[in-house]
mmCIF file of C-alpha atoms and ligand atoms in Angstrom:
data_model
loop_
_atom_site.group_PDB
_atom_site.id
_atom_site.type_symbol
_atom_site.label_atom_id
_atom_site.label_comp_id
_atom_site.label_asym_id
_atom_site.label_seq_id
_atom_site.Cartn_x
_atom_site.Cartn_y
_atom_site.Cartn_z
ATOM 1 C CA MET A 1 27.097 8.868 -14.820
ATOM 2 C CA SER A 2 27.794 12.478 -13.991
ATOM 3 C CA ASN A 3 27.138 13.634 -10.430
ATOM 4 C CA LYS A 4 24.301 15.976 -11.926
ATOM 5 C CA PRO A 5 21.437 15.712 -9.601
ATOM 6 C CA VAL A 6 18.549 13.810 -11.240
ATOM 7 C CA TYR A 7 15.009 15.097 -11.339
ATOM 8 C CA ILE A 8 11.927 12.843 -11.796
ATOM 9 C CA LEU A 9 8.242 13.598 -11.696
ATOM 10 C CA ALA A 10 6.124 10.795 -10.791
ATOM 11 C CA ILE A 11 2.288 9.909 -11.270
ATOM 12 C CA GLU A 12 0.172 7.663 -9.332
ATOM 13 C CA SER A 13 -3.188 6.819 -10.289
ATOM 14 C CA SER A 14 -3.848 3.319 -10.063
ATOM 15 C CA CYS A 15 -6.585 3.288 -7.727
ATOM 16 C CA ASP A 16 -8.706 6.120 -6.148
ATOM 17 C CA ASP A 17 -5.866 8.822 -5.235
ATOM 18 C CA THR A 18 -4.341 10.790 -8.081
ATOM 19 C CA SER A 19 -0.821 11.459 -6.619
ATOM 20 C CA ALA A 20 2.287 13.383 -8.071
ATOM 21 C CA ALA A 21 5.870 13.431 -6.780
ATOM 22 C CA VAL A 22 9.175 15.253 -7.519
ATOM 23 C CA ILE A 23 12.203 13.480 -6.535
ATOM 24 C CA CYS A 24 15.880 14.710 -6.547
ATOM 25 C CA ASN A 25 17.909 11.606 -6.553
ATOM 26 C CA ASP A 26 16.482 9.854 -3.846
ATOM 27 C CA ARG A 27 15.203 12.696 -1.777
ATOM 28 C CA ILE A 28 11.469 13.463 -2.012
ATOM 29 C CA LEU A 29 10.963 17.319 -2.906
ATOM 30 C CA SER A 30 7.122 17.169 -2.652
ATOM 31 C CA ASN A 31 4.344 14.349 -2.872
ATOM 32 C CA THR A 32 1.029 15.615 -3.396
ATOM 33 C CA VAL A 33 -2.301 13.524 -3.313
ATOM 34 C CA ALA A 34 -6.104 14.323 -3.913
ATOM 35 C CA ASN A 35 -8.283 11.551 -2.374
ATOM 36 C CA GLN A 36 -11.466 10.802 -3.930
ATOM 37 C CA GLU A 37 -14.265 11.618 -1.328
ATOM 38 C CA ILE A 38 -17.096 10.537 -3.973
ATOM 39 C CA HIS A 39 -16.466 6.718 -3.125
ATOM 40 C CA ALA A 40 -17.608 7.097 0.407
ATOM 41 C CA GLU A 41 -21.139 7.455 -0.462
ATOM 42 C CA TYR A 42 -21.103 3.919 -2.384
ATOM 43 C CA GLY A 43 -19.227 2.306 0.424
ATOM 44 C CA GLY A 44 -16.278 1.272 -2.132
ATOM 45 C CA VAL A 45 -14.246 2.326 -5.034
ATOM 46 C CA VAL A 46 -16.447 2.930 -8.291
ATOM 47 C CA PRO A 47 -14.112 2.612 -11.017
ATOM 48 C CA GLU A 48 -15.775 4.822 -13.668
ATOM 49 C CA LEU A 49 -15.948 7.447 -11.057
ATOM 50 C CA ALA A 50 -12.468 7.029 -9.942
ATOM 51 C CA SER A 51 -11.200 7.586 -13.800
ATOM 52 C CA ARG A 52 -13.320 10.597 -14.156
ATOM 53 C CA ALA A 53 -11.789 12.239 -10.744
ATOM 54 C CA HIS A 54 -8.430 11.350 -11.911
ATOM 55 C CA GLN A 55 -9.138 13.359 -15.148
ATOM 56 C CA GLN A 56 -10.016 16.447 -13.308
ATOM 57 C CA ASN A 57 -7.278 16.130 -10.694
ATOM 58 C CA ILE A 58 -4.367 15.187 -12.597
ATOM 59 C CA VAL A 59 -3.485 18.848 -14.051
ATOM 60 C CA PRO A 60 -3.983 20.687 -10.480
ATOM 61 C CA VAL A 61 -2.088 17.654 -8.565
ATOM 62 C CA VAL A 62 0.965 17.790 -11.014
ATOM 63 C CA GLN A 63 1.185 21.441 -10.897
ATOM 64 C CA GLN A 64 1.206 21.412 -7.251
ATOM 65 C CA ALA A 65 3.732 19.055 -7.166
ATOM 66 C CA ILE A 66 6.018 20.961 -9.116
ATOM 67 C CA GLN A 67 5.587 24.183 -7.581
ATOM 68 C CA LYS A 68 6.159 22.666 -3.998
ATOM 69 C CA ALA A 69 9.401 21.030 -5.198
ATOM 70 C CA ASN A 70 10.461 24.647 -6.297
ATOM 71 C CA ILE A 71 11.686 23.311 -9.788
ATOM 72 C CA ASP A 72 10.734 24.092 -13.273
ATOM 73 C CA LYS A 73 9.290 21.631 -15.625
ATOM 74 C CA LYS A 74 12.533 22.217 -17.534
ATOM 75 C CA ASP A 75 14.658 20.809 -14.909
ATOM 76 C CA LEU A 76 13.006 17.069 -14.900
ATOM 77 C CA ASN A 77 15.006 14.387 -16.294
ATOM 78 C CA ALA A 78 12.363 11.790 -16.674
ATOM 79 C CA ILE A 79 8.658 11.015 -16.015
ATOM 80 C CA ALA A 80 7.729 7.697 -14.003
ATOM 81 C CA PHE A 81 4.198 6.636 -14.028
ATOM 82 C CA THR A 82 2.213 3.580 -12.373
ATOM 83 C CA ARG A 83 1.851 1.023 -15.170
ATOM 84 C CA GLY A 84 -0.258 -1.395 -13.114
ATOM 85 C CA PRO A 85 -1.574 -3.182 -11.344
ATOM 86 C CA GLY A 86 -4.973 -1.350 -10.699
ATOM 87 C CA LEU A 87 -8.212 -0.316 -12.333
ATOM 88 C CA MET A 88 -7.809 -0.103 -16.236
ATOM 89 C CA GLY A 89 -9.518 3.299 -16.375
ATOM 90 C CA SER A 90 -7.770 4.709 -13.459
ATOM 91 C CA LEU A 91 -4.323 3.603 -14.816
ATOM 92 C CA LEU A 92 -5.005 5.062 -18.325
ATOM 93 C CA VAL A 93 -5.491 8.440 -16.898
ATOM 94 C CA GLY A 94 -1.852 8.473 -15.526
ATOM 95 C CA THR A 95 -0.410 6.547 -18.385
ATOM 96 C CA SER A 96 -1.541 8.879 -21.145
ATOM 97 C CA PHE A 97 -1.041 12.071 -18.905
ATOM 98 C CA ALA A 98 2.935 10.877 -18.249
ATOM 99 C CA LYS A 99 3.348 10.025 -21.984
ATOM 100 C CA SER A 100 2.219 13.281 -23.572
ATOM 101 C CA LEU A 101 4.162 15.441 -20.907
ATOM 102 C CA ALA A 102 7.555 13.355 -21.463
ATOM 103 C CA GLN A 103 7.090 13.805 -25.481
ATOM 104 C CA SER A 104 6.535 17.684 -24.718
ATOM 105 C CA LEU A 105 9.335 17.846 -22.658
ATOM 106 C CA ASN A 106 11.182 15.480 -24.811
ATOM 107 C CA ILE A 107 12.435 13.189 -21.981
ATOM 108 C CA PRO A 108 12.434 9.403 -21.217
ATOM 109 C CA LEU A 109 9.472 7.763 -19.486
ATOM 110 C CA LEU A 110 9.632 5.087 -16.757
ATOM 111 C CA ASP A 111 6.821 2.609 -16.481
ATOM 112 C CA ILE A 112 6.796 1.393 -12.716
ATOM 113 C CA ASN A 113 5.098 -1.617 -11.130
ATOM 114 C CA HIS A 114 2.864 -0.260 -8.227
ATOM 115 C CA MET A 115 3.490 -3.176 -6.329
ATOM 116 C CA GLN A 116 7.341 -2.672 -6.481
ATOM 117 C CA GLY A 117 6.553 0.846 -5.683
ATOM 118 C CA HIS A 118 4.891 -0.087 -2.389
ATOM 119 C CA VAL A 119 8.150 -1.983 -1.389
ATOM 120 C CA LEU A 120 10.735 0.407 -3.034
ATOM 121 C CA ALA A 121 9.229 3.358 -0.427
ATOM 122 C CA HIS A 122 11.817 2.047 2.141
ATOM 123 C CA PHE A 123 14.500 3.363 0.137
ATOM 124 C CA ILE A 124 13.224 7.083 -0.017
ATOM 125 C CA GLU A 125 15.959 9.016 1.662
ATOM 126 C CA GLU A 126 15.010 10.721 4.892
ATOM 127 C CA GLU A 127 16.279 11.751 8.159
ATOM 128 C CA ASN A 128 17.165 8.853 10.087
ATOM 129 C CA SER A 129 15.826 6.480 7.611
ATOM 130 C CA LYS A 130 16.674 2.975 7.747
ATOM 131 C CA LYS A 131 16.967 1.049 4.792
ATOM 132 C CA PRO A 132 16.614 -2.789 4.406
ATOM 133 C CA PRO A 133 19.648 -4.703 2.940
ATOM 134 C CA PHE A 134 19.020 -7.172 0.320
ATOM 135 C CA PRO A 135 17.591 -9.900 0.518
ATOM 136 C CA PHE A 136 14.664 -8.757 2.970
ATOM 137 C CA ILE A 137 11.032 -10.185 3.449
ATOM 138 C CA CYS A 138 8.025 -7.290 2.535
ATOM 139 C CA LEU A 139 4.479 -7.819 3.788
ATOM 140 C CA THR A 140 2.611 -5.791 1.540
ATOM 141 C CA ILE A 141 -0.742 -5.028 2.849
ATOM 142 C CA SER A 142 -3.325 -2.997 1.341
ATOM 143 C CA GLY A 143 -7.208 -2.316 0.001
ATOM 144 C CA GLY A 144 -6.317 -4.715 -3.117
ATOM 145 C CA HIS A 145 -3.377 -6.816 -2.182
ATOM 146 C CA THR A 146 -1.895 -9.117 0.669
ATOM 147 C CA GLN A 147 1.605 -10.880 -0.413
ATOM 148 C CA ILE A 148 4.770 -11.731 1.322
ATOM 149 C CA VAL A 149 7.633 -10.920 -1.236
ATOM 150 C CA LYS A 150 11.512 -11.877 -0.898
ATOM 151 C CA VAL A 151 13.309 -8.547 -2.182
ATOM 152 C CA GLU A 152 16.293 -9.985 -3.545
ATOM 153 C CA ASN A 153 17.132 -6.322 -5.111
ATOM 154 C CA TYR A 154 15.396 -3.107 -6.455
ATOM 155 C CA PHE A 155 13.613 -4.960 -9.124
ATOM 156 C CA GLU A 156 13.975 -8.753 -8.349
ATOM 157 C CA MET A 157 11.251 -9.697 -6.143
ATOM 158 C CA LYS A 158 9.894 -13.256 -5.722
ATOM 159 C CA VAL A 159 6.129 -13.757 -4.114
ATOM 160 C CA LEU A 160 6.321 -16.204 -1.145
ATOM 161 C CA GLY A 161 2.637 -16.126 -0.225
ATOM 162 C CA GLU A 162 -0.569 -14.097 -1.038
ATOM 163 C CA THR A 163 -4.261 -13.953 -0.364
ATOM 164 C CA ILE A 164 -6.368 -16.726 -2.227
ATOM 165 C CA ASP A 165 -9.532 -14.139 -2.144
ATOM 166 C CA ASP A 166 -9.739 -10.809 -0.256
ATOM 167 C CA ALA A 167 -7.225 -8.448 0.544
ATOM 168 C CA VAL A 168 -6.580 -7.427 4.293
ATOM 169 C CA GLY A 169 -7.789 -3.903 3.851
ATOM 170 C CA GLU A 170 -10.889 -5.381 2.002
ATOM 171 C CA ALA A 171 -11.651 -7.388 5.106
ATOM 172 C CA TYR A 172 -11.063 -4.273 7.050
ATOM 173 C CA ASP A 173 -13.396 -2.149 4.774
ATOM 174 C CA LYS A 174 -16.234 -4.887 4.449
ATOM 175 C CA SER A 175 -16.338 -5.595 8.225
ATOM 176 C CA ALA A 176 -16.514 -1.898 8.881
ATOM 177 C CA LYS A 177 -19.490 -1.773 6.409
ATOM 178 C CA ILE A 178 -20.922 -4.430 8.271
ATOM 179 C CA LEU A 179 -20.693 -2.339 11.617
ATOM 180 C CA ASP A 180 -22.259 0.610 9.581
ATOM 181 C CA LEU A 181 -19.060 2.374 9.481
ATOM 182 C CA PRO A 182 -18.198 4.746 6.517
ATOM 183 C CA TYR A 183 -15.783 3.835 3.650
ATOM 184 C CA PRO A 184 -12.691 3.396 4.235
ATOM 185 C CA GLY A 185 -13.469 1.699 7.437
ATOM 186 C CA GLY A 186 -10.154 0.419 7.991
ATOM 187 C CA PRO A 187 -8.560 3.524 9.996
ATOM 188 C CA LEU A 188 -11.885 3.524 11.962
ATOM 189 C CA ILE A 189 -11.756 -0.079 13.068
ATOM 190 C CA ASP A 190 -8.153 0.810 14.009
ATOM 191 C CA LYS A 191 -9.073 3.862 16.290
ATOM 192 C CA TYR A 192 -11.983 2.241 18.269
ATOM 193 C CA ALA A 193 -9.827 -0.995 18.808
ATOM 194 C CA GLN A 194 -7.440 0.969 20.537
ATOM 195 C CA THR A 195 -9.483 1.268 23.569
ATOM 196 C CA GLY A 196 -11.363 -1.800 23.367
ATOM 197 C CA ASN A 197 -10.485 -5.436 24.724
ATOM 198 C CA PRO A 198 -8.761 -7.736 21.920
ATOM 199 C CA LYS A 199 -10.043 -10.812 24.062
ATOM 200 C CA ALA A 200 -13.666 -10.238 24.192
ATOM 201 C CA TYR A 201 -14.683 -12.279 21.194
ATOM 202 C CA LYS A 202 -13.044 -15.025 19.491
ATOM 203 C CA PHE A 203 -12.656 -15.571 15.308
ATOM 204 C CA THR A 204 -11.472 -18.714 13.748
ATOM 205 C CA LYS A 205 -8.495 -18.120 11.455
ATOM 206 C CA PRO A 206 -8.647 -19.592 8.145
ATOM 207 C CA ARG A 207 -6.475 -22.511 7.160
ATOM 208 C CA VAL A 208 -4.314 -22.013 3.907
ATOM 209 C CA GLY A 209 -0.858 -22.744 3.004
ATOM 210 C CA ALA A 210 1.810 -21.500 5.265
ATOM 211 C CA MET A 211 2.312 -18.011 3.738
ATOM 212 C CA ASP A 212 -0.635 -17.800 2.047
ATOM 213 C CA PHE A 213 -3.778 -15.752 3.175
ATOM 214 C CA SER A 214 -7.668 -15.912 2.964
ATOM 215 C CA PHE A 215 -10.018 -13.213 4.295
ATOM 216 C CA SER A 216 -13.403 -14.015 2.919
ATOM 217 C CA GLY A 217 -14.200 -16.465 5.398
ATOM 218 C CA LEU A 218 -13.317 -14.221 8.369
ATOM 219 C CA LYS A 219 -15.531 -11.550 6.710
ATOM 220 C CA THR A 220 -18.659 -14.205 6.510
ATOM 221 C CA ALA A 221 -18.057 -15.349 10.246
ATOM 222 C CA PHE A 222 -18.021 -11.894 11.271
ATOM 223 C CA LEU A 223 -21.127 -11.223 9.521
ATOM 224 C CA TYR A 224 -22.861 -14.080 11.047
ATOM 225 C CA PHE A 225 -21.732 -13.296 14.497
ATOM 226 C CA ILE A 226 -22.757 -9.757 14.359
ATOM 227 C CA GLN A 227 -26.315 -11.039 13.020
ATOM 228 C CA LYS A 228 -26.758 -13.592 15.776
ATOM 229 C CA GLU A 229 -25.712 -10.984 18.789
ATOM 230 C CA GLU A 230 -28.142 -8.557 17.143
ATOM 231 C CA LYS A 231 -30.979 -10.853 17.466
ATOM 232 C CA THR A 232 -30.974 -11.038 21.219
ATOM 233 C CA ASN A 233 -29.515 -7.254 21.553
ATOM 234 C CA PRO A 234 -30.362 -4.734 19.034
ATOM 235 C CA ASN A 235 -27.974 -2.163 20.285
ATOM 236 C CA PHE A 236 -25.051 -4.952 20.157
ATOM 237 C CA ILE A 237 -22.872 -2.903 17.898
ATOM 238 C CA LYS A 238 -23.329 0.425 20.035
ATOM 239 C CA GLU A 239 -22.742 -0.796 23.279
ATOM 240 C CA ASN A 240 -19.542 -3.118 22.277
ATOM 241 C CA LEU A 241 -18.074 -1.297 19.136
ATOM 242 C CA HIS A 242 -14.458 -0.908 20.700
ATOM 243 C CA ASP A 243 -14.493 -4.669 21.930
ATOM 244 C CA ILE A 244 -15.473 -5.856 18.651
ATOM 245 C CA CYS A 245 -13.406 -3.876 16.738
ATOM 246 C CA ALA A 246 -10.165 -4.819 19.017
ATOM 247 C CA SER A 247 -11.097 -8.269 18.806
ATOM 248 C CA LEU A 248 -11.582 -8.256 15.050
ATOM 249 C CA GLN A 249 -8.087 -6.171 14.708
ATOM 250 C CA HIS A 250 -6.473 -8.715 17.031
ATOM 251 C CA THR A 251 -7.362 -11.684 15.003
ATOM 252 C CA ILE A 252 -6.360 -10.218 11.941
ATOM 253 C CA VAL A 253 -2.831 -9.055 12.900
ATOM 254 C CA THR A 254 -2.345 -12.161 14.606
ATOM 255 C CA ILE A 255 -3.057 -13.909 11.210
ATOM 256 C CA LEU A 256 -0.574 -11.261 9.361
ATOM 257 C CA MET A 257 2.379 -12.143 12.387
ATOM 258 C CA ASP A 258 1.985 -16.046 11.911
ATOM 259 C CA LYS A 259 2.581 -15.823 8.486
ATOM 260 C CA LEU A 260 5.611 -13.620 8.656
ATOM 261 C CA LYS A 261 6.812 -16.176 11.104
ATOM 262 C CA ASN A 262 6.421 -18.907 8.712
ATOM 263 C CA ALA A 263 8.302 -16.832 6.135
ATOM 264 C CA VAL A 264 11.079 -16.158 8.639
ATOM 265 C CA LYS A 265 11.349 -20.011 9.379
ATOM 266 C CA GLU A 266 11.285 -20.717 5.557
ATOM 267 C CA THR A 267 13.718 -18.427 4.328
ATOM 268 C CA GLY A 268 16.136 -17.821 7.223
ATOM 269 C CA ILE A 269 15.766 -14.130 6.435
ATOM 270 C CA LYS A 270 15.233 -11.755 9.570
ATOM 271 C CA HIS A 271 14.965 -8.243 7.966
ATOM 272 C CA ILE A 272 11.412 -7.703 7.720
ATOM 273 C CA ALA A 273 9.508 -4.827 6.032
ATOM 274 C CA ILE A 274 5.963 -3.857 5.764
ATOM 275 C CA ALA A 275 4.311 -1.879 2.961
ATOM 276 C CA GLY A 276 0.951 -0.656 1.798
ATOM 277 C CA GLY A 277 -2.073 1.082 3.231
ATOM 278 C CA VAL A 278 -2.693 -1.350 6.183
ATOM 279 C CA SER A 279 1.025 -0.658 7.239
ATOM 280 C CA ALA A 280 -0.584 2.662 8.826
ATOM 281 C CA ASN A 281 -2.439 0.160 11.235
ATOM 282 C CA SER A 282 -1.229 0.896 15.050
ATOM 283 C CA GLU A 283 -1.330 -2.978 15.963
ATOM 284 C CA VAL A 284 0.628 -4.000 12.742
ATOM 285 C CA ARG A 285 3.322 -1.301 13.768
ATOM 286 C CA LYS A 286 3.324 -2.082 17.201
ATOM 287 C CA ARG A 287 3.586 -5.926 16.968
ATOM 288 C CA ILE A 288 6.078 -5.644 13.970
ATOM 289 C CA GLN A 289 8.313 -3.391 16.541
ATOM 290 C CA GLU A 290 7.782 -5.951 19.163
ATOM 291 C CA ALA A 291 9.303 -8.649 16.986
ATOM 292 C CA GLU A 292 12.838 -7.299 17.185
ATOM 293 C CA ASN A 293 13.426 -8.058 20.738
ATOM 294 C CA LYS A 294 10.850 -11.054 20.651
ATOM 295 C CA TYR A 295 12.328 -12.994 17.530
ATOM 296 C CA GLY A 296 15.504 -10.690 16.876
ATOM 297 C CA TRP A 297 13.946 -9.412 13.645
ATOM 298 C CA THR A 298 15.491 -5.993 12.209
ATOM 299 C CA THR A 299 12.085 -4.264 11.031
ATOM 300 C CA TYR A 300 11.362 -1.654 8.605
ATOM 301 C CA ILE A 301 8.181 0.443 8.903
ATOM 302 C CA PRO A 302 7.801 3.124 6.035
ATOM 303 C CA LYS A 303 7.019 6.781 6.912
ATOM 304 C CA PHE A 304 2.912 7.354 7.325
ATOM 305 C CA GLU A 305 2.646 9.282 3.941
ATOM 306 C CA TYR A 306 4.548 6.606 1.947
ATOM 307 C CA THR A 307 2.274 3.451 3.158
ATOM 308 C CA THR A 308 -0.901 4.585 1.264
ATOM 309 C CA ASP A 309 -1.015 5.063 -2.362
ATOM 310 C CA ASN A 310 1.521 8.010 -3.247
ATOM 311 C CA ALA A 311 3.644 9.048 -6.216
ATOM 312 C CA GLY A 312 6.512 9.318 -4.060
ATOM 313 C CA MET A 313 6.939 5.520 -3.911
ATOM 314 C CA ILE A 314 6.508 5.633 -7.609
ATOM 315 C CA ALA A 315 9.221 8.302 -7.841
ATOM 316 C CA ILE A 316 11.855 6.394 -5.819
ATOM 317 C CA ALA A 317 11.226 3.341 -8.181
ATOM 318 C CA GLY A 318 11.716 5.655 -11.075
ATOM 319 C CA TYR A 319 15.046 6.894 -9.853
ATOM 320 C CA TYR A 320 16.458 3.089 -9.409
ATOM 321 C CA LYS A 321 15.048 2.309 -13.004
ATOM 322 C CA TYR A 322 16.921 5.903 -14.129
ATOM 323 C CA LEU A 323 20.270 4.740 -12.751
ATOM 324 C CA ASP A 324 19.666 1.243 -14.791
ATOM 325 C CA ASN A 325 18.845 3.182 -17.951
ATOM 326 C CA ASN A 326 15.903 1.117 -17.907
ATOM 327 C CA PHE A 327 13.287 3.281 -19.819
ATOM 328 C CA SER A 328 10.165 2.524 -21.117
ATOM 329 C CA GLN A 329 9.448 1.583 -24.707
ATOM 330 C CA VAL A 330 7.328 4.329 -27.254
ATOM 331 C CA ALA A 331 4.464 1.718 -27.217
ATOM 332 C CA ILE A 332 4.244 1.220 -23.468
ATOM 333 C CA THR A 333 0.405 0.713 -22.388
ATOM 334 C CA ALA A 334 -1.114 0.097 -19.038
ATOM 335 C CA ASN A 335 -1.284 -3.232 -17.502
ATOM 336 C CA ALA A 336 -4.136 -3.837 -15.006
ATOM 337 C CA ARG A 337 -2.934 -7.117 -14.017
ATOM 338 C CA LEU A 338 0.850 -6.581 -13.721
ATOM 339 C CA LYS A 339 2.418 -8.883 -10.848
ATOM 340 C CA VAL A 340 5.126 -7.866 -8.389
ATOM 341 C CA ASN A 341 7.547 -10.334 -10.187
ATOM 342 C CA ASP A 342 6.871 -9.238 -13.719
ATOM 343 C CA THR A 343 10.032 -7.431 -15.215
ATOM 344 C CA ASN A 344 8.071 -5.846 -17.924
HETATM 345 O O1 LIG D 401 -2.443 0.935 -0.272
HETATM 346 P P1 LIG D 401 -3.658 1.786 -0.205
HETATM 347 O O2 LIG D 401 -3.743 3.106 0.117
HETATM 348 O O3 LIG D 401 -4.277 1.212 -1.372
HETATM 349 C C1 LIG D 401 -4.345 0.313 -2.021
HETATM 350 O O4 LIG D 401 -3.488 0.108 -2.902
HETATM 351 O O5 LIG D 401 -5.262 -0.594 -1.779
HETATM 352 O O6 LIG D 401 -4.455 0.930 1.188
HETATM 353 C C2 LIG D 401 -5.677 1.444 1.232
HETATM 354 C C3 LIG D 401 -6.159 0.335 2.249
HETATM 355 C C4 LIG D 401 -7.920 0.515 2.766
HETATM 356 O O7 LIG D 401 -8.337 -0.609 2.754
HETATM 357 C C5 LIG D 401 -7.958 1.115 4.181
HETATM 358 O O8 LIG D 401 -9.143 0.832 5.108
HETATM 359 C C6 LIG D 401 -6.637 0.682 4.932
HETATM 360 O O9 LIG D 401 -5.524 0.657 3.876
HETATM 361 N N1 LIG D 401 -6.105 1.200 5.849
HETATM 362 C C7 LIG D 401 -6.074 0.770 7.177
HETATM 363 C C8 LIG D 401 -5.404 1.736 7.873
HETATM 364 N N2 LIG D 401 -5.232 2.806 7.357
HETATM 365 C C9 LIG D 401 -5.454 2.619 5.794
HETATM 366 N N3 LIG D 401 -6.556 -0.521 7.705
HETATM 367 C C10 LIG D 401 -6.575 -0.877 8.952
HETATM 368 N N4 LIG D 401 -5.940 0.055 9.749
HETATM 369 C C11 LIG D 401 -5.319 1.490 9.279
HETATM 370 N N5 LIG D 401 -4.773 2.417 10.238
HETATM 371 ZN ZN1 LIG D 402 -1.254 0.286 -3.339
#
């Protein structure tokens, strides 16, 4: 391969964020995201509205990414796009846009697995960035997924454990709804938790496999707990919001840390990375960092803008696929149920 820089435009549209990024080799030049406010009214993502909003957002978001990167479309060497997993209607918008743009520019396409993208966000080159060596363990925690993955190489990932029901972000958002907080409630629970007492209330932890997760029981127990307290004090939530959030957050993050400890014990690997929207959580970040001294782990926390859904992570995955000459077939289609260990 020549030393000429490689420019890739990446598109992410798997859920409710429309995002485009331009990467030059492994450095991000631009990473634009259009969030869809519309879903807040409904307390969750409405798939039909999401795909319609992607259709409206995609052209301006891509234009902005190219402009911010200060390049010309003709400079692009390839287009990367999220093939799955995600909402079919949403994925189709990004997939068809990427396909037609690649065709009109006569450049190759790179189909990217969203879950691999979250993990590979750790390889984006930044000042003072610390990249994990293979093999490492990655805890991917988001609104749709919760899994512990053994990362053997850029595109070789093995699931060690995952949720059998709700994702951790979903647990945050559903609990927030019980507390009458707007969607997505995860960041708000995190905010209130910071000034509350994490030991004020106790919630039981689920019993599942050593590296698996289950959050639906916790959500139900939380609902019953709130209903019971409200019977004796109708202002219970208002008067104790910070303590409630801190206690719930403490329970959730302790579950995540316990599972990671099990994964380290099982594999002997002490290089631990976190990824996905919930890795923006302040207590997750704090306790992962503490584990460096406490358990001798080396930990990797992505830059905030690369944790929630974004095209930057799709771009870096695209760059490594480009180096492998691993381009998409012309007939490539979206796949809503793609798994992190799927190779195509
Ligand atoms: O990765 P992401 O943007 O989208 C998915 O692929 O799902 O993750 C979004 C999820 C939401 O459930 C949101 O509530 C949660 O990440 N989240 C947080 C925080 N920031 C985002 N949860 C807890 N604490 C936070 N600070
Ligand atoms: Zn995601």
